[in-house]
Tab-separated table of C-alpha atoms in Angstrom:
chain	number	residue	atom	x	y	z
A	201	UNK	CA	106.305	35.559	113.959
A	202	UNK	CA	106.431	37.760	111.310
A	203	UNK	CA	109.048	40.081	111.946
A	204	UNK	CA	112.296	42.428	110.446
A	205	UNK	CA	114.450	42.280	113.315
A	206	UNK	CA	117.714	44.981	114.171
A	207	UNK	CA	120.456	45.098	115.181
A	208	UNK	CA	122.132	47.037	117.634
A	209	UNK	CA	118.264	49.089	119.173
A	210	UNK	CA	121.223	51.417	120.308
A	211	UNK	CA	125.022	52.026	119.753
A	212	UNK	CA	127.129	55.129	120.164
A	213	UNK	CA	130.780	55.544	118.975
A	214	UNK	CA	133.219	58.121	117.796
A	215	UNK	CA	133.632	59.735	114.812
A	216	UNK	CA	135.638	57.184	111.912
A	217	UNK	CA	134.754	53.732	113.276
A	218	UNK	CA	133.320	51.203	111.072
A	219	UNK	CA	130.303	49.320	112.124
A	220	UNK	CA	127.398	47.826	110.280
A	221	UNK	CA	123.897	47.292	111.559
A	222	UNK	CA	122.068	44.390	110.148
A	223	UNK	CA	119.137	43.576	110.088
A	224	UNK	CA	116.911	40.348	109.001
A	225	UNK	CA	113.837	39.380	108.056
A	226	UNK	CA	111.773	36.177	108.033
A	227	UNK	CA	109.059	36.710	105.362
A	228	UNK	CA	110.669	35.281	102.562
A	229	UNK	CA	110.409	38.668	101.280
A	230	UNK	CA	112.420	39.834	98.023
A	231	UNK	CA	112.435	44.083	98.655
A	232	UNK	CA	114.272	45.199	101.034
A	233	UNK	CA	115.321	49.052	102.616
A	234	UNK	CA	116.555	50.919	104.788
A	235	UNK	CA	115.754	54.032	105.985
A	236	UNK	CA	117.120	57.919	108.187
A	237	UNK	CA	114.845	59.185	110.167
A	238	UNK	CA	115.604	63.198	111.169
A	239	UNK	CA	113.116	65.318	113.048
A	240	UNK	CA	111.347	67.624	110.697
A	241	UNK	CA	112.410	65.639	107.914
A	242	UNK	CA	110.295	62.783	107.705
A	243	UNK	CA	111.481	59.207	106.640
A	244	UNK	CA	114.028	59.298	104.163
A	245	UNK	CA	115.331	55.839	102.265
A	246	UNK	CA	119.305	55.579	101.579
A	247	UNK	CA	119.547	52.184	99.828
A	248	UNK	CA	117.791	49.408	99.004
A	249	UNK	CA	117.775	45.887	97.248
A	250	UNK	CA	115.195	44.008	94.799
A	251	UNK	CA	116.332	41.075	95.547
A	252	UNK	CA	119.250	39.247	96.392
A	253	UNK	CA	123.034	40.660	94.892
A	254	UNK	CA	120.409	43.363	93.324
A	255	UNK	CA	121.040	46.673	94.613
A	256	UNK	CA	120.337	50.523	94.587
A	257	UNK	CA	120.895	54.222	95.788
A	258	UNK	CA	117.804	55.823	97.580
A	259	UNK	CA	117.753	59.526	98.103
A	260	UNK	CA	120.884	59.631	100.789
A	261	UNK	CA	122.921	56.807	100.062
A	262	UNK	CA	126.236	59.729	101.113
A	263	UNK	CA	128.431	57.528	103.807
A	264	UNK	CA	126.358	54.696	103.258
A	265	UNK	CA	126.656	50.835	101.736
A	266	UNK	CA	124.575	48.038	101.753
A	267	UNK	CA	125.142	44.777	100.721
A	268	UNK	CA	122.437	41.378	99.939
A	269	UNK	CA	124.564	38.619	99.669
A	270	UNK	CA	121.409	36.394	101.193
A	271	UNK	CA	117.025	37.137	100.568
A	272	UNK	CA	117.450	37.286	104.611
A	273	UNK	CA	119.504	39.565	105.053
A	274	UNK	CA	120.769	43.111	104.149
A	275	UNK	CA	123.509	44.769	106.755
A	276	UNK	CA	123.283	49.170	106.626
A	277	UNK	CA	127.787	49.689	107.159
A	278	UNK	CA	129.531	52.128	108.115
A	279	UNK	CA	133.262	52.155	106.623
A	280	UNK	CA	134.337	55.689	108.105
A	281	UNK	CA	130.714	57.820	110.397
A	282	UNK	CA	130.409	60.625	110.953
A	283	UNK	CA	128.291	63.102	113.402
A	284	UNK	CA	125.799	63.747	110.593
A	285	UNK	CA	125.280	59.851	110.848
A	286	UNK	CA	123.615	60.620	114.061
A	287	UNK	CA	120.222	59.754	113.283
A	288	UNK	CA	117.370	56.614	113.957
A	289	UNK	CA	118.042	53.878	111.359
A	290	UNK	CA	114.809	51.637	110.326
A	291	UNK	CA	115.308	48.984	107.995
A	292	UNK	CA	112.467	47.515	106.185
A	293	UNK	CA	111.106	44.968	103.701
A	294	UNK	CA	107.950	43.478	101.198
A	295	UNK	CA	107.020	41.866	99.590
A	296	UNK	CA	107.417	42.303	95.593
A	297	UNK	CA	104.370	42.812	92.805
A	298	UNK	CA	101.595	44.800	93.888
A	299	UNK	CA	102.723	47.725	95.793
A	300	UNK	CA	102.057	46.738	99.166
A	301	UNK	CA	103.173	47.958	103.566
A	302	UNK	CA	106.583	47.186	104.081
A	303	UNK	CA	107.015	45.629	106.838
A	304	UNK	CA	109.789	48.380	109.699
A	305	UNK	CA	112.306	46.893	111.359
A	306	UNK	CA	111.460	48.400	115.508
A	307	UNK	CA	115.104	50.843	114.471
A	308	UNK	CA	118.864	51.328	115.613
A	309	UNK	CA	119.102	54.839	117.195
A	310	UNK	CA	123.168	55.707	116.505
A	311	UNK	CA	124.817	58.473	117.715
A	312	UNK	CA	128.343	59.480	115.793
A	313	UNK	CA	130.780	61.624	118.859
B	267	UNK	CA	108.904	63.401	91.041
B	268	UNK	CA	106.880	61.982	94.022
B	269	UNK	CA	106.367	64.040	96.901
B	270	UNK	CA	104.561	64.379	100.322
B	271	UNK	CA	103.726	67.571	102.268
B	272	UNK	CA	102.296	67.051	105.657
B	273	UNK	CA	102.191	70.505	106.637
B	274	UNK	CA	101.160	70.115	110.808
B	275	UNK	CA	104.171	69.661	112.601
B	276	UNK	CA	102.338	69.424	115.908
B	277	UNK	CA	98.993	69.210	117.032
B	278	UNK	CA	97.525	69.199	120.881
B	279	UNK	CA	94.082	68.487	120.948
B	280	UNK	CA	91.494	67.030	124.370
B	281	UNK	CA	90.348	63.388	124.660
B	282	UNK	CA	87.557	62.861	122.656
B	283	UNK	CA	87.750	65.425	120.667
B	284	UNK	CA	88.198	64.461	117.164
B	285	UNK	CA	91.175	65.294	114.827
B	286	UNK	CA	92.240	65.549	111.186
B	287	UNK	CA	95.631	64.824	110.137
B	288	UNK	CA	96.642	66.228	106.552
B	289	UNK	CA	98.277	65.080	103.845
B	290	UNK	CA	99.121	66.160	100.404
B	291	UNK	CA	101.050	64.569	97.260
B	292	UNK	CA	102.268	65.267	94.625
B	293	UNK	CA	103.005	62.297	91.235
B	294	UNK	CA	102.805	62.486	87.402
B	295	UNK	CA	101.782	58.400	87.961
B	296	UNK	CA	98.986	57.388	87.109
B	297	UNK	CA	98.961	54.398	89.358
B	298	UNK	CA	100.202	55.345	93.026
B	299	UNK	CA	99.669	53.814	96.404
B	300	UNK	CA	98.966	56.091	99.687
B	301	UNK	CA	99.964	55.368	103.536
B	302	UNK	CA	99.264	55.548	106.683
B	303	UNK	CA	102.205	54.722	109.640
B	304	UNK	CA	101.990	55.586	112.519
B	305	UNK	CA	104.831	55.899	114.866
B	306	UNK	CA	104.290	55.805	118.838
B	307	UNK	CA	106.156	56.883	122.160
B	308	UNK	CA	108.212	53.534	121.695
B	309	UNK	CA	109.249	53.819	118.278
B	310	UNK	CA	108.557	51.133	116.083
B	311	UNK	CA	106.502	51.814	112.936
B	312	UNK	CA	102.842	50.666	112.703
B	313	UNK	CA	100.956	49.844	109.561
B	314	UNK	CA	98.158	51.676	109.317
B	315	UNK	CA	95.971	51.700	105.933
B	316	UNK	CA	97.716	51.524	102.397
B	317	UNK	CA	95.445	52.566	99.490
B	318	UNK	CA	95.472	52.321	95.786
B	319	UNK	CA	95.446	55.381	93.019
B	320	UNK	CA	92.132	53.896	91.366
B	321	UNK	CA	90.289	52.851	95.281
B	322	UNK	CA	88.985	56.930	96.245
B	323	UNK	CA	86.486	54.581	98.206
B	324	UNK	CA	86.765	56.282	102.135
B	325	UNK	CA	87.867	54.042	104.816
B	326	UNK	CA	86.758	53.353	108.673
B	327	UNK	CA	87.821	50.854	110.576
B	328	UNK	CA	86.643	51.849	114.050
B	329	UNK	CA	87.884	55.395	115.578
B	330	UNK	CA	89.966	56.005	112.604
B	331	UNK	CA	88.813	57.141	108.619
B	332	UNK	CA	90.262	57.964	106.301
B	333	UNK	CA	89.099	60.437	102.777
B	334	UNK	CA	90.752	60.003	99.581
B	335	UNK	CA	90.542	62.870	97.724
B	336	UNK	CA	92.328	62.457	93.475
B	337	UNK	CA	90.595	66.362	92.828
B	338	UNK	CA	92.894	67.355	96.256
B	339	UNK	CA	95.546	64.936	96.256
B	340	UNK	CA	94.768	64.236	99.511
B	341	UNK	CA	94.174	61.926	101.567
B	342	UNK	CA	93.601	62.932	105.345
B	343	UNK	CA	92.985	60.917	108.674
B	344	UNK	CA	90.750	61.652	111.303
B	345	UNK	CA	90.622	59.659	114.479
B	346	UNK	CA	86.770	60.066	116.048
B	347	UNK	CA	86.745	60.725	119.870
B	348	UNK	CA	90.074	60.656	120.387
B	349	UNK	CA	92.311	58.836	123.247
B	350	UNK	CA	95.662	59.615	125.201
B	351	UNK	CA	96.895	55.804	123.583
B	352	UNK	CA	96.561	57.877	119.863
B	353	UNK	CA	99.530	60.377	120.598
B	354	UNK	CA	101.804	58.925	118.340
B	355	UNK	CA	103.659	60.425	115.404
B	356	UNK	CA	101.308	59.640	112.501
B	357	UNK	CA	103.386	59.265	108.785
B	358	UNK	CA	101.771	59.807	105.245
B	359	UNK	CA	103.659	58.233	102.578
B	360	UNK	CA	103.377	57.936	98.416
B	361	UNK	CA	104.431	54.850	96.533
B	362	UNK	CA	104.613	55.429	93.090
B	363	UNK	CA	103.587	51.747	90.594
B	364	UNK	CA	106.551	52.657	88.058
B	365	UNK	CA	108.970	54.130	91.071
B	366	UNK	CA	107.975	51.300	92.929
B	367	UNK	CA	111.377	50.643	95.057
B	368	UNK	CA	111.117	54.178	96.728
B	369	UNK	CA	108.036	54.992	99.750
B	370	UNK	CA	107.866	59.112	99.898
B	371	UNK	CA	107.707	60.167	103.576
B	372	UNK	CA	105.902	62.934	104.901
B	373	UNK	CA	107.758	64.868	107.483
B	374	UNK	CA	104.911	63.508	110.412
B	375	UNK	CA	102.727	65.073	112.172
B	376	UNK	CA	102.999	64.432	116.476
B	377	UNK	CA	99.960	64.574	118.529
B	378	UNK	CA	99.210	64.601	121.470
B	379	UNK	CA	95.874	63.734	122.881
B	380	UNK	CA	95.848	65.032	126.791
B	381	UNK	CA	93.327	63.783	129.313
């Protein structure tokens, strides 16, 4: 089954404790992206990757890091999480070429205390 | 810069009513793509439709229909004979051809269908 898998689905942690949210897709998509969803703001792009070793900032990259060492994986790293990063996070992927729909993971709800 | 506005924050209707969700967009690109996604209470994002800027034909899929009007930069979504299972947050989104790495979302409209 074609899917984007995120882990963990839920996480409660404390300020300053490094965490990583994993994202993996099995569709051989070149493009992957991370979004955060906040009430009244919709989804905002954090980082995206056009292919392996190619990443770039989205609209809200501050406080986040990403890496793309393999085509299928695109982890989101919070080196020193803060309460304002409490949010619902989505990973997505799609093929390159004509802009098609992005396939989203089920989301990761992060609470930073 | 691209922008999507969904002015209706929340809509509440009674089952079987028709409801239209508004989406207005801004872009300088002549080639762009518009999307609608549904987010049910379980939280996942479900793709509903993609429309490119060269195709202004309206589309109907069962009880769902979409009205794309370039003249007013709108891409509205209508649910006919609404059902309780249609209750969700609906997002409109835009991606420009030139900036294809970015998908910009509207704020979302929370639709509640009451029995």
